[in-house]
Amino acid sequence: MEAEAYRAYCLQSVAAAYDVVLITSEEPTWEVPYLRDCVVVSDPADQAALSAVGRLLTERYDLAGVFTWTEWYLVPVARLARQLSLSTTAPEAMQACRNKATSRALFARHGVPSAASVRVRTLTEAEAAAQRIGYPLVLKPAAYAASIGVIRADTPEQLSAAFGFADGAAGLGRESTSVLVEEYLDGPEVSVECVTHRGETTVVAVTRKTVSAPPFFEELAHCVDAADPLLDVVTPVAQAAIRALGITDGVSHVEMRLVDGRPRLVEVNGRIGGDMIGHLVHLATGVDLPRAAADIACGRIPDLTPTRSSAAAIQLLYPDTSGTLLHLGFDGASPDWLDRVHFQHQVGDQLLLPADGGNMWTARIGYLITTGTDAAEARTHATEAYRSLTIEVVAEEEDAVAAS
């Protein structure tokens, strides 16, 4: 299950320190050993339903805090915390994180280096924005996540298809259904993992990212090195971005690109980063981001003291082509530096790449996580582990030939 694969470490960490009551959209399975109680609601993003559950739980328990690591629930959970008089960043700040157009406006107002950006609703408006900004461009939903619907256009001829791709995902947004046409930031991509408590932000780690070739922005790998020299470079800009949005409490995943060596903001996510990044941070530094998020939600000072200085990397597994997964296996040993190998698809599953209309959930096969004394060694170990994988995918046209 996807939630278990990518967020079990969060629940395990929190449950080690607190009694956990889970609000979820389906009956719990793997979560059960970590729970004191659970309430199922059809849609936790439904504010009225979530508030009703919150009131119910206050009658059962002395609630200390409430928080989420799920992107779609950031605003409703902040509102719930405020209704229950619990520690939280203001819902308006979470709304600003969720709506990238609002984020860009606040970055500009507060002098945070970002990207030129225009919110549009039609192809005609996108064409006008493109003339103002210039190519290459990035088109993206104003309020979505996981790089879904994000695409690059290098020429006017590519703009129509790119707008259709972004607009299709934008229609699924809750906070906005608009598309953003933005300046392309040309440079290495990183994320900055931050913890904010009562308005003071501590940068815990930098995550270096590997993304797919244009026009898509699928994340293929991440690496965290406790001694990364970029820490001093990115810290002031990450802190300024968090202040600009009004984030006062919680864990943030701040994405940026280094253009000519200088940080430029992509977006701020008001939650722990996905793709097991919080786990990489713990492996590399010893800092426990889920525990920090829970402590802050409960009004406690988080412990951000590093207890180790090493590196960790995750290699996200994608096929070369869309098609049927015919074989999947790992034939290697299990050295100390191999933290885990996880498969989220099974033989017989259909895999669909973004170029063919898919996304990370339809295309990604799984991941492997490795450690090392530094980033170079962690990546070398990832390459070594990858060589022990056997992945065979047959394209649909090959299927058709075989069937005939």
Coordinates of C-alpha atoms in Angstrom, one line a residue:
M1 CA 0.0 0.0 0.0
E2 CA 1.3 3.4 -1.0
A3 CA 0.6 5.1 2.4
E4 CA 2.4 2.3 4.3
A5 CA 5.4 2.4 1.9
Y6 CA 6.0 6.1 2.2
R7 CA 4.5 7.2 5.6
A8 CA 4.8 4.2 8.0
Y9 CA 8.0 5.6 9.4
C10 CA 6.2 8.8 10.4
L11 CA 3.4 6.9 12.3
Q12 CA 6.0 4.6 13.9
S13 CA 8.0 7.6 15.2
V14 CA 5.0 9.5 16.5
A15 CA 3.4 6.4 18.2
A16 CA 6.7 5.8 20.1
A17 CA 6.1 9.0 22.0
Y18 CA 2.4 9.6 21.9
D19 CA -1.0 7.8 22.0
V20 CA -2.3 8.3 18.5
V21 CA -5.8 8.7 17.4
L22 CA -6.0 8.5 13.6
I23 CA -8.6 10.2 11.4
T24 CA -8.6 8.5 8.1
S25 CA -10.8 7.9 5.0
E26 CA -10.7 4.0 5.2
E27 CA -10.5 1.3 7.8
P28 CA -6.9 1.0 9.1
T29 CA -4.8 -2.1 8.4
W30 CA -1.1 -1.7 8.9
E31 CA -1.7 1.3 11.1
V32 CA -3.5 -0.7 13.8
P33 CA -0.5 -1.6 16.0
Y34 CA 0.4 2.1 16.4
L35 CA -3.1 3.4 17.2
R36 CA -5.0 3.9 20.4
D37 CA -8.2 4.8 18.4
C38 CA -9.3 5.5 14.9
V39 CA -12.2 7.4 13.3
V40 CA -13.1 6.8 9.7
V41 CA -14.6 9.7 7.7
S42 CA -15.4 9.6 4.0
D43 CA -13.3 12.7 3.2
P44 CA -11.0 14.2 5.9
A45 CA -10.7 17.3 3.7
D46 CA -14.4 18.0 4.3
Q47 CA -14.2 20.7 6.9
A48 CA -17.6 20.1 8.5
A49 CA -17.0 16.3 8.8
L50 CA -13.5 16.9 10.2
S51 CA -14.7 19.4 12.7
A52 CA -17.5 17.0 13.9
V53 CA -14.9 14.3 14.4
G54 CA -12.7 16.7 16.3
R55 CA -15.6 17.6 18.7
L56 CA -16.3 13.9 19.2
L57 CA -12.7 13.1 20.1
T58 CA -12.5 15.9 22.6
E59 CA -15.3 14.2 24.5
R60 CA -13.3 10.9 24.6
Y61 CA -9.8 12.2 25.1
D62 CA -7.7 15.1 26.4
L63 CA -6.2 16.0 23.0
A64 CA -2.7 17.4 23.0
G65 CA -2.3 18.2 19.3
V66 CA -3.4 17.5 15.8
F67 CA -1.3 17.5 12.6
T68 CA -1.0 15.9 9.1
W69 CA 1.7 14.9 6.7
T70 CA -0.9 14.7 3.9
E71 CA -0.8 17.6 1.4
W72 CA -4.6 17.7 0.8
Y73 CA -5.5 18.0 4.4
L74 CA -3.2 20.9 5.4
V75 CA -5.8 23.6 5.5
P76 CA -8.6 21.6 7.1
V77 CA -6.3 20.3 9.8
A78 CA -5.0 23.8 10.6
R79 CA -8.6 25.0 10.9
L80 CA -9.5 22.0 13.1
A81 CA -6.5 22.8 15.4
R82 CA -7.6 26.4 15.7
Q83 CA -11.2 25.3 16.5
L84 CA -9.8 23.0 19.3
S85 CA -7.5 25.8 20.6
L86 CA -4.4 23.6 19.8
S87 CA -1.0 24.7 18.5
T88 CA -1.0 25.4 14.8
T89 CA 0.2 27.6 12.0
A90 CA -2.7 29.8 10.9
P91 CA -5.0 28.2 8.2
E92 CA -4.4 31.3 6.0
A93 CA -0.7 30.4 5.9
M94 CA -1.4 26.8 5.0
Q95 CA -3.8 28.1 2.3
A96 CA -0.9 30.2 0.9
C97 CA 1.3 27.1 0.8
R98 CA -1.4 25.2 -1.1
N99 CA -2.0 27.9 -3.6
K100 CA 1.2 28.5 -5.5
A101 CA -0.1 31.8 -7.0
T102 CA -0.6 33.2 -3.5
S103 CA 2.9 31.9 -2.6
R104 CA 4.5 33.7 -5.5
A105 CA 2.7 36.9 -4.6
L106 CA 3.9 36.8 -1.0
F107 CA 7.5 35.9 -2.1
A108 CA 7.5 39.0 -4.4
R109 CA 6.0 41.2 -1.6
H110 CA 8.7 40.1 0.9
G111 CA 11.6 40.1 -1.5
V112 CA 12.2 36.3 -1.6
P113 CA 13.9 35.3 -4.8
S114 CA 11.4 33.3 -6.8
A115 CA 10.2 33.0 -10.5
A116 CA 8.1 35.2 -12.7
S117 CA 4.6 33.7 -12.6
V118 CA 1.2 34.4 -14.2
R119 CA -2.1 32.7 -13.3
V120 CA -4.2 31.7 -16.3
R121 CA -7.4 29.9 -17.1
T122 CA -7.3 29.6 -20.9
L123 CA -4.8 28.8 -23.6
T124 CA -5.2 32.4 -24.9
E125 CA -4.2 33.7 -21.5
A126 CA -1.3 31.2 -21.4
E127 CA -0.1 32.5 -24.8
A128 CA -0.1 36.1 -23.6
A129 CA 1.8 35.1 -20.4
A130 CA 4.4 33.2 -22.5
Q131 CA 5.0 36.3 -24.6
R132 CA 5.7 38.3 -21.5
I133 CA 7.9 35.8 -19.7
G134 CA 9.7 34.2 -22.6
Y135 CA 10.7 30.6 -23.3
P136 CA 11.5 28.1 -21.9
L137 CA 8.5 28.0 -19.6
V138 CA 7.0 25.8 -16.9
L139 CA 3.3 25.2 -16.7
K140 CA 1.8 23.7 -13.5
P141 CA -1.4 23.5 -11.5
A142 CA -1.7 26.3 -9.0
A143 CA -2.8 23.9 -6.3
Y144 CA -1.7 20.3 -6.8
A145 CA 1.4 18.3 -5.7
A146 CA 3.9 15.5 -6.5
S147 CA 4.9 17.2 -9.8
I148 CA 1.6 16.0 -11.3
G149 CA 0.7 18.2 -14.2
V150 CA 4.0 20.0 -14.2
I151 CA 5.5 20.3 -17.7
R152 CA 8.1 22.4 -19.6
A153 CA 7.4 24.1 -22.9
D154 CA 10.4 25.3 -24.9
T155 CA 8.6 26.8 -27.9
P156 CA 5.2 28.3 -28.9
E157 CA 4.4 25.1 -30.8
Q158 CA 4.7 23.1 -27.5
L159 CA 2.5 25.5 -25.5
S160 CA -0.9 24.1 -26.4
A161 CA -0.2 20.5 -25.5
A162 CA 1.6 21.7 -22.3
F163 CA -1.3 23.8 -21.2
G164 CA -3.7 20.9 -21.8
F165 CA -1.5 18.6 -19.7
A166 CA -1.3 21.1 -16.8
D167 CA -4.9 22.1 -17.0
G168 CA -6.1 18.5 -16.7
A169 CA -4.4 18.2 -13.3
A170 CA -5.4 21.7 -12.2
G171 CA -9.0 20.7 -12.5
L172 CA -8.5 18.3 -9.6
G173 CA -7.3 21.1 -7.2
R174 CA -9.3 22.1 -4.2
E175 CA -7.8 25.5 -3.4
S176 CA -7.5 26.6 -7.1
T177 CA -8.2 25.1 -10.5
S178 CA -6.0 27.7 -12.3
V179 CA -2.7 27.0 -14.2
L180 CA 0.5 28.9 -13.6
V181 CA 2.8 29.9 -16.5
E182 CA 6.2 30.5 -15.0
E183 CA 9.8 31.3 -15.8
Y184 CA 11.9 28.2 -16.0
L185 CA 14.6 28.2 -13.3
D186 CA 17.6 26.6 -14.9
G187 CA 19.8 24.9 -12.3
P188 CA 20.1 22.1 -9.8
E189 CA 17.0 21.4 -7.7
V190 CA 17.2 20.9 -3.9
S191 CA 14.7 20.9 -1.1
V192 CA 15.4 22.3 2.4
E193 CA 13.9 20.5 5.3
C194 CA 12.9 23.0 8.0
V195 CA 11.4 23.0 11.4
T196 CA 9.6 26.1 12.7
H197 CA 8.6 26.6 16.3
R198 CA 7.0 29.8 17.5
G199 CA 8.2 31.7 14.5
E200 CA 11.9 30.5 14.7
T201 CA 13.0 28.3 11.8
T202 CA 15.8 25.8 12.0
V203 CA 17.1 24.3 8.7
V204 CA 17.8 20.6 9.5
A205 CA 19.0 19.3 6.1
V206 CA 19.4 19.9 2.4
T207 CA 18.1 17.3 -0.1
R208 CA 19.7 17.1 -3.5
K209 CA 17.3 16.0 -6.2
T210 CA 17.6 14.2 -9.5
V211 CA 14.7 14.9 -11.9
S212 CA 13.7 13.4 -15.2
A213 CA 14.6 14.9 -18.5
P214 CA 12.3 17.6 -20.0
P215 CA 9.5 18.1 -20.5
F216 CA 8.4 16.4 -17.2
F217 CA 9.7 16.9 -13.7
E218 CA 9.4 13.4 -12.2
E219 CA 11.7 13.0 -9.2
L220 CA 14.1 10.1 -9.7
A221 CA 16.4 10.3 -6.7
H222 CA 17.2 12.2 -3.5
C223 CA 20.3 12.4 -1.4
V224 CA 20.8 14.0 2.1
D225 CA 24.3 14.7 3.4
A226 CA 24.5 16.0 7.0
A227 CA 27.6 18.0 6.0
D228 CA 26.3 19.4 2.8
P229 CA 28.1 22.7 2.0
L230 CA 24.8 24.1 0.6
L231 CA 23.3 24.5 4.1
D232 CA 24.8 27.9 4.5
V233 CA 23.7 29.0 1.0
V234 CA 20.0 27.9 1.2
T235 CA 19.3 28.6 4.9
P236 CA 18.6 32.4 4.7
V237 CA 16.3 32.0 1.6
A238 CA 14.3 29.1 3.1
Q239 CA 13.8 31.0 6.4
A240 CA 12.7 34.1 4.4
A241 CA 10.2 32.1 2.4
I242 CA 8.7 30.6 5.5
R243 CA 8.3 34.0 7.1
A244 CA 6.8 35.4 4.0
L245 CA 4.0 32.8 4.0
G246 CA 3.4 33.3 7.8
I247 CA 4.3 29.7 8.9
T248 CA 4.9 29.8 12.6
D249 CA 4.8 26.2 13.7
G250 CA 5.6 22.8 12.0
V251 CA 7.8 21.0 9.5
S252 CA 8.2 22.5 6.0
H253 CA 9.7 21.0 2.8
V254 CA 11.0 24.0 0.9
E255 CA 11.8 23.4 -2.8
M256 CA 14.2 25.7 -4.7
R257 CA 16.6 25.7 -7.7
L258 CA 20.1 27.1 -7.7
V259 CA 20.3 29.5 -10.6
D260 CA 23.9 30.6 -11.2
G261 CA 24.6 29.4 -7.7
R262 CA 21.8 31.5 -6.1
P263 CA 18.7 30.0 -4.5
R264 CA 15.3 30.7 -6.2
L265 CA 12.1 29.5 -4.7
V266 CA 10.0 26.8 -6.4
E267 CA 7.5 26.3 -3.6
V268 CA 7.0 25.7 0.1
N269 CA 5.1 22.6 1.3
G270 CA 3.8 22.9 4.8
R271 CA 4.5 19.3 5.7
I272 CA 7.2 16.6 5.9
G273 CA 8.6 15.9 2.4
G274 CA 7.5 12.9 0.5
D275 CA 9.6 10.1 -1.1
M276 CA 10.9 9.0 2.3
I277 CA 12.9 12.3 2.7
G278 CA 12.2 12.5 6.4
H279 CA 13.6 9.0 6.8
L280 CA 16.7 10.0 4.8
V281 CA 17.1 13.0 7.2
H282 CA 17.0 10.7 10.2
L283 CA 19.5 8.3 8.7
A284 CA 21.9 11.1 7.8
T285 CA 21.5 13.4 10.9
G286 CA 19.6 11.5 13.6
V287 CA 17.0 14.3 13.6
D288 CA 13.4 12.9 13.7
L289 CA 11.1 15.1 11.7
P290 CA 7.8 13.3 12.4
R291 CA 8.5 13.4 16.1
A292 CA 9.4 17.1 15.8
A293 CA 6.1 17.8 14.0
A294 CA 4.2 15.9 16.7
D295 CA 6.0 17.8 19.5
I296 CA 5.2 21.1 17.9
A297 CA 1.6 20.2 17.4
C298 CA 1.4 19.4 21.1
G299 CA 3.0 22.6 22.2
R300 CA 6.4 21.1 23.0
I301 CA 9.9 22.3 22.0
P302 CA 11.3 19.8 19.4
D303 CA 14.7 18.2 19.9
L304 CA 16.6 19.1 16.7
T305 CA 20.1 18.0 18.0
P306 CA 22.0 16.0 15.3
T307 CA 23.2 12.7 16.7
R308 CA 25.1 11.5 13.6
S309 CA 26.8 12.9 10.5
S310 CA 26.5 10.7 7.4
A311 CA 24.5 10.5 4.2
A312 CA 21.5 8.6 2.8
A313 CA 20.1 8.3 -0.7
I314 CA 16.8 7.0 -2.3
Q315 CA 16.7 5.7 -5.8
L316 CA 13.1 5.8 -7.2
L317 CA 12.5 3.0 -9.7
Y318 CA 10.8 3.7 -13.0
P319 CA 10.6 1.7 -16.2
D320 CA 12.0 2.8 -19.5
T321 CA 8.7 2.4 -21.2
S322 CA 5.0 2.1 -20.4
G323 CA 3.7 -1.5 -20.5
T324 CA 3.2 -4.7 -18.5
L325 CA 5.5 -5.6 -15.7
L326 CA 6.7 -9.1 -16.5
H327 CA 9.5 -9.6 -14.0
L328 CA 10.6 -7.9 -10.8
G329 CA 13.2 -9.0 -8.3
F330 CA 16.2 -8.2 -6.2
D331 CA 19.1 -10.7 -6.3
G332 CA 21.7 -8.9 -4.2
A333 CA 22.9 -9.3 -0.7
S334 CA 21.9 -7.1 2.2
P335 CA 24.9 -5.2 3.3
D336 CA 24.8 -2.8 6.2
W337 CA 24.5 0.2 3.9
L338 CA 21.3 -1.1 2.2
D339 CA 18.5 0.3 4.4
R340 CA 15.6 -1.2 2.4
V341 CA 14.2 -2.2 -1.1
H342 CA 10.5 -1.7 -1.6
F343 CA 8.3 -2.6 -4.6
Q344 CA 4.9 -0.9 -5.0
H345 CA 3.9 -2.8 -8.1
Q346 CA 3.6 -6.5 -8.9
V347 CA 4.2 -8.7 -11.9
G348 CA 1.2 -8.3 -14.2
D349 CA 0.6 -4.6 -13.3
Q350 CA 0.3 -2.1 -16.1
L351 CA 2.8 0.8 -15.8
L352 CA 2.0 4.1 -17.4
L353 CA 4.6 6.9 -17.7
P354 CA 3.8 10.6 -17.6
A355 CA 4.5 10.9 -21.3
D356 CA 1.7 8.4 -21.9
G357 CA -0.8 10.1 -19.6
G358 CA 0.3 8.5 -16.3
N359 CA 1.9 9.9 -13.1
M360 CA 4.2 8.8 -10.3
W361 CA 1.7 6.3 -9.0
T362 CA 1.1 4.6 -12.3
A363 CA 4.7 4.6 -13.3
R364 CA 6.9 4.2 -10.3
I365 CA 7.8 0.6 -9.5
G366 CA 9.3 1.3 -6.0
Y367 CA 12.5 2.5 -4.4
L368 CA 15.7 1.5 -2.7
I369 CA 17.5 3.4 0.1
T370 CA 21.2 3.3 0.9
T371 CA 23.6 5.0 3.3
G372 CA 27.2 6.1 3.3
T373 CA 29.7 8.3 5.0
D374 CA 29.0 11.0 2.6
A375 CA 26.7 11.7 -0.4
A376 CA 29.1 10.2 -3.0
E377 CA 29.3 6.9 -1.1
A378 CA 25.6 6.8 -0.5
R379 CA 25.0 7.3 -4.3
T380 CA 27.6 4.7 -5.2
H381 CA 25.9 2.2 -3.0
A382 CA 22.6 3.1 -4.6
T383 CA 24.1 2.4 -8.0
E384 CA 25.5 -1.0 -6.8
A385 CA 22.1 -2.0 -5.3
Y386 CA 20.3 -1.0 -8.5
R387 CA 22.5 -3.4 -10.5
S388 CA 21.1 -6.2 -8.4
L389 CA 17.5 -5.4 -9.5
T390 CA 15.8 -7.3 -12.3
I391 CA 13.0 -5.3 -13.9
E392 CA 11.4 -6.4 -17.2
V393 CA 8.6 -4.4 -18.8
V394 CA 7.0 -5.2 -22.2
A395 CA 5.6 -2.3 -24.1
E396 CA 2.0 -2.5 -25.2
E397 CA 2.9 -2.7 -28.9
E398 CA 5.1 -5.7 -28.2
D399 CA 2.2 -7.3 -26.3
A400 CA 0.0 -6.8 -29.4
V401 CA 2.6 -8.4 -31.7
A402 CA 3.0 -11.4 -29.3
A403 CA -0.8 -11.9 -29.1
S404 CA -1.1 -11.9 -32.9

